[in-house]
mmCIF file of C-alpha atoms and ligand atoms in Angstrom:
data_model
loop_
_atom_site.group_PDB
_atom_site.id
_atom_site.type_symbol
_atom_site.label_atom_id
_atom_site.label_comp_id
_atom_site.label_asym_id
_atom_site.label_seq_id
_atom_site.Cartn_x
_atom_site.Cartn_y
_atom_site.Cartn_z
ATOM 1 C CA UNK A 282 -73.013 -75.230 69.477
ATOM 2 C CA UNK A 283 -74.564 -78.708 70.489
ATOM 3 C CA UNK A 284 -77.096 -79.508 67.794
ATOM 4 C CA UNK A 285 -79.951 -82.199 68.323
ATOM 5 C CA UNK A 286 -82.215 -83.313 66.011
ATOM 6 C CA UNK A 287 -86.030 -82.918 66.901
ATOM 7 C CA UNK A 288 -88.079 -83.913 64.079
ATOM 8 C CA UNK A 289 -87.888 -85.966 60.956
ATOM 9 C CA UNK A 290 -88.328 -84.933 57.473
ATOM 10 C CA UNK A 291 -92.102 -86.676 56.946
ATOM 11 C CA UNK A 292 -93.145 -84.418 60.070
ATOM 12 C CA UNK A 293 -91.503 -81.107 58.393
ATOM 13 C CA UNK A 294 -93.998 -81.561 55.506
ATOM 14 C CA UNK A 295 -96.631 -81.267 58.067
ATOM 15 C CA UNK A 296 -99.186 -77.612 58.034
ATOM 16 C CA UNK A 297 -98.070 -74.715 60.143
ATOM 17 C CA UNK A 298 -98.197 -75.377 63.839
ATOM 18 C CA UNK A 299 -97.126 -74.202 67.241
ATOM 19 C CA UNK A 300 -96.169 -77.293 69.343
ATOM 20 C CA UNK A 301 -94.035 -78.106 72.926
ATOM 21 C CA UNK A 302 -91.480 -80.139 72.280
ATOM 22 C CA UNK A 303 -88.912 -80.932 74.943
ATOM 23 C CA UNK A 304 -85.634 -81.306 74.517
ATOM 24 C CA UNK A 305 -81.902 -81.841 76.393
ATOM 25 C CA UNK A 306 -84.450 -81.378 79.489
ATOM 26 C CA UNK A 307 -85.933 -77.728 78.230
ATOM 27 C CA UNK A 308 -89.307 -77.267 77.047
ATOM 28 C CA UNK A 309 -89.047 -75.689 73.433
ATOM 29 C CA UNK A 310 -91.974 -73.909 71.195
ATOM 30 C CA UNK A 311 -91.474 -75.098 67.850
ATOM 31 C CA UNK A 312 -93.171 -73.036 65.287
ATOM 32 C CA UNK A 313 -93.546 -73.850 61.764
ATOM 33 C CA UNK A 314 -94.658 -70.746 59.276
ATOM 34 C CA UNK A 315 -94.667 -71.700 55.552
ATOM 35 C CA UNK A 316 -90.948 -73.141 55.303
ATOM 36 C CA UNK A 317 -89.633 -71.494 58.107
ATOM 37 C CA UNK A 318 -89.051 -72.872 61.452
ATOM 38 C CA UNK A 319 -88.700 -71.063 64.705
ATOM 39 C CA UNK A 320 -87.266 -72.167 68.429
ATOM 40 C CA UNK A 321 -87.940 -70.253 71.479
ATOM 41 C CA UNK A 322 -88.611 -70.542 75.300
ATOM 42 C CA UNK A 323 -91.970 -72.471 75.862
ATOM 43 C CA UNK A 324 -92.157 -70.050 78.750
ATOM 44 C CA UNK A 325 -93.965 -66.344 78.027
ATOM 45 C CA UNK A 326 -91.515 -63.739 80.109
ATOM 46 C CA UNK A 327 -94.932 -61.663 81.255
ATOM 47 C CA UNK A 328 -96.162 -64.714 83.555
ATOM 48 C CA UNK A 329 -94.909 -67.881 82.699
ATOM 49 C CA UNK A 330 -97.556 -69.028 80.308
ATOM 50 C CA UNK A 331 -97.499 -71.537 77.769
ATOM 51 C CA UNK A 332 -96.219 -70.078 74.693
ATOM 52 C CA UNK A 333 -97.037 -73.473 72.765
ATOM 53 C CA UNK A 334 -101.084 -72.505 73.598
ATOM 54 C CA UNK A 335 -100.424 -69.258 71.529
ATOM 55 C CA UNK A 336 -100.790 -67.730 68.116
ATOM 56 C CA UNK A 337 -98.542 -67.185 65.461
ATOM 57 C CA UNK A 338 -99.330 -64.080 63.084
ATOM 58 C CA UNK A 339 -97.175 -62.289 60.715
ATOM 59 C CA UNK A 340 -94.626 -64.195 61.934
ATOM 60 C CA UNK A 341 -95.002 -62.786 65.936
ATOM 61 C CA UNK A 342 -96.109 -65.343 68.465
ATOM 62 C CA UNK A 343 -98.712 -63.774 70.195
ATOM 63 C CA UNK A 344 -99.468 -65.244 74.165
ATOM 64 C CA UNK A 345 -102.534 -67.034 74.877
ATOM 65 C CA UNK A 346 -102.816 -65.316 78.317
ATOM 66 C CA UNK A 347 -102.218 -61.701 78.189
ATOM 67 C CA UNK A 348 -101.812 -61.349 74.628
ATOM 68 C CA UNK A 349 -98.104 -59.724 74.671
ATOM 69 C CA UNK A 350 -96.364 -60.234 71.640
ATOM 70 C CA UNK A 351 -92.823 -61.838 70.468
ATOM 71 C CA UNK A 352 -91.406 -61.488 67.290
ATOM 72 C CA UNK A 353 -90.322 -65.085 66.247
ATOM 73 C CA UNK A 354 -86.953 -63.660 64.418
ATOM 74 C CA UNK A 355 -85.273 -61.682 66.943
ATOM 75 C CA UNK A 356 -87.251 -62.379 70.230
ATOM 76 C CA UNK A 357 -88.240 -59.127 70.812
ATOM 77 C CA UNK A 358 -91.712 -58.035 72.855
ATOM 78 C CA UNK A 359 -93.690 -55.580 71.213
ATOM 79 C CA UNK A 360 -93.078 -52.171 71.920
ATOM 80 C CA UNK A 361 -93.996 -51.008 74.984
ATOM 81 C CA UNK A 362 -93.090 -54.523 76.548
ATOM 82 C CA UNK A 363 -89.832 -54.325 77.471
ATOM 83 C CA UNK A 364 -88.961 -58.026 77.182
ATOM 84 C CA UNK A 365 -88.402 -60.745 75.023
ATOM 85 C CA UNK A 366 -88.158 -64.278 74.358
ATOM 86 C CA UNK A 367 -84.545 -66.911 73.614
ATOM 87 C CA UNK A 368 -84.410 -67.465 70.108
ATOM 88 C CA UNK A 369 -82.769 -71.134 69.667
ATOM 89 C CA UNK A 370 -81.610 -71.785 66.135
ATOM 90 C CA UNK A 371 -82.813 -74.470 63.690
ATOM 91 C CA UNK A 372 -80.872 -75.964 61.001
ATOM 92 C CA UNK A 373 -82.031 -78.584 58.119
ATOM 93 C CA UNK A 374 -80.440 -81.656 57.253
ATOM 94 C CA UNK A 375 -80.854 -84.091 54.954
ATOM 95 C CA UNK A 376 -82.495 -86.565 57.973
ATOM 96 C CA UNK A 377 -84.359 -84.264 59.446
ATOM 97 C CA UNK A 378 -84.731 -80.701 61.856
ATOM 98 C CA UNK A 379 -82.173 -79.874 64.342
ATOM 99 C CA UNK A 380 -81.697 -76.970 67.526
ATOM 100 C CA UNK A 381 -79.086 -75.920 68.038
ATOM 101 C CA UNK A 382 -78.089 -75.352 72.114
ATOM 102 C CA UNK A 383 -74.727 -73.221 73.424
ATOM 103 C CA UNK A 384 -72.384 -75.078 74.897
ATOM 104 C CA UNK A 385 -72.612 -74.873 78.846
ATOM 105 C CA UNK A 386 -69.412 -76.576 79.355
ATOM 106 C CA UNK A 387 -67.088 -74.995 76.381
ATOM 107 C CA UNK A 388 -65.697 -71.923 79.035
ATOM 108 C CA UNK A 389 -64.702 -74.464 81.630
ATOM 109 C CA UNK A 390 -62.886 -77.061 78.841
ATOM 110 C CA UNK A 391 -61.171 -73.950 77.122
ATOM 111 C CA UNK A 392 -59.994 -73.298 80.840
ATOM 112 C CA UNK A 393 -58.765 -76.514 81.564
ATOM 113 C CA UNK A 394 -57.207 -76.720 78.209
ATOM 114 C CA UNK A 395 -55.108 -73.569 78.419
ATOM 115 C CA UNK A 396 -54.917 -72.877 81.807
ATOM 116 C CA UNK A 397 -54.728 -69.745 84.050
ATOM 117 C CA UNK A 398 -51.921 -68.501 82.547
ATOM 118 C CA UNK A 399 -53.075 -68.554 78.882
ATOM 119 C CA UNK A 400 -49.728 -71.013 78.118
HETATM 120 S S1 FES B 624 -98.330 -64.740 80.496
HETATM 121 FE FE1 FES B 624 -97.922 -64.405 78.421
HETATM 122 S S2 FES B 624 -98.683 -62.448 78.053
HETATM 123 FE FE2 FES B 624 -99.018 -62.714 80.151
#
């Protein structure tokens, strides 16, 4: 897991929000609910909207467009939906908020490392 840190501590005292934040080159919602932060796709899977122009309630980010659903926790669409969002998660440090990222290239270096033949 690649983590990168997004925001420092003065901002994590900040009121609930929904914002876009971009980073390693993906656009991220951020979504802050009491003490809990929340990291998914910016991108709603009904048409592409702009999950960072959205609600939050009980802990669901609702879409600004069609009104579909995602539960921040799991990712999941509301029933009925049949789709749901990437869930990225979020750590805290002592300096500040990090997301956390898979690692694209860990399959290919555990290849090179131990070969085709497993040796
Ligand atoms: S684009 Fe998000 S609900 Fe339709």
């Amino acid at each position: 897991m690649n983590w990168i840190k997004i925001m420092s501590n003065d901002v994590l005292e900040a009121e609930n929000f929904i914002r876009l934040i971009r980073v390693d080159g993906k656009k991220i919602c951020l979504v802050k609910v009491g003490d809990e932060f929340f990291a998914t796709q910016n991108r709603c899977p009904h048409a592409g909207a702009d999950l960072s122009l959205g609600i939050c309630k009980d802990k669901k980010l609702i879409c600004s467009f069609h009104r579909y659903e995602y539960d921040l926790k799991t990712g999941r669409g509301a029933a009925g939906q049949g789709d749901y969002l990437n869930i990225y998660p979020i750590k805290k440090e002592e300096d500040g908020l990090y997301v956390g990222f898979k690692d694209k290239w860990a399959f290919i270096r555990k290849f090179f490392q131990y070969g085709i033949t497993g040796n």
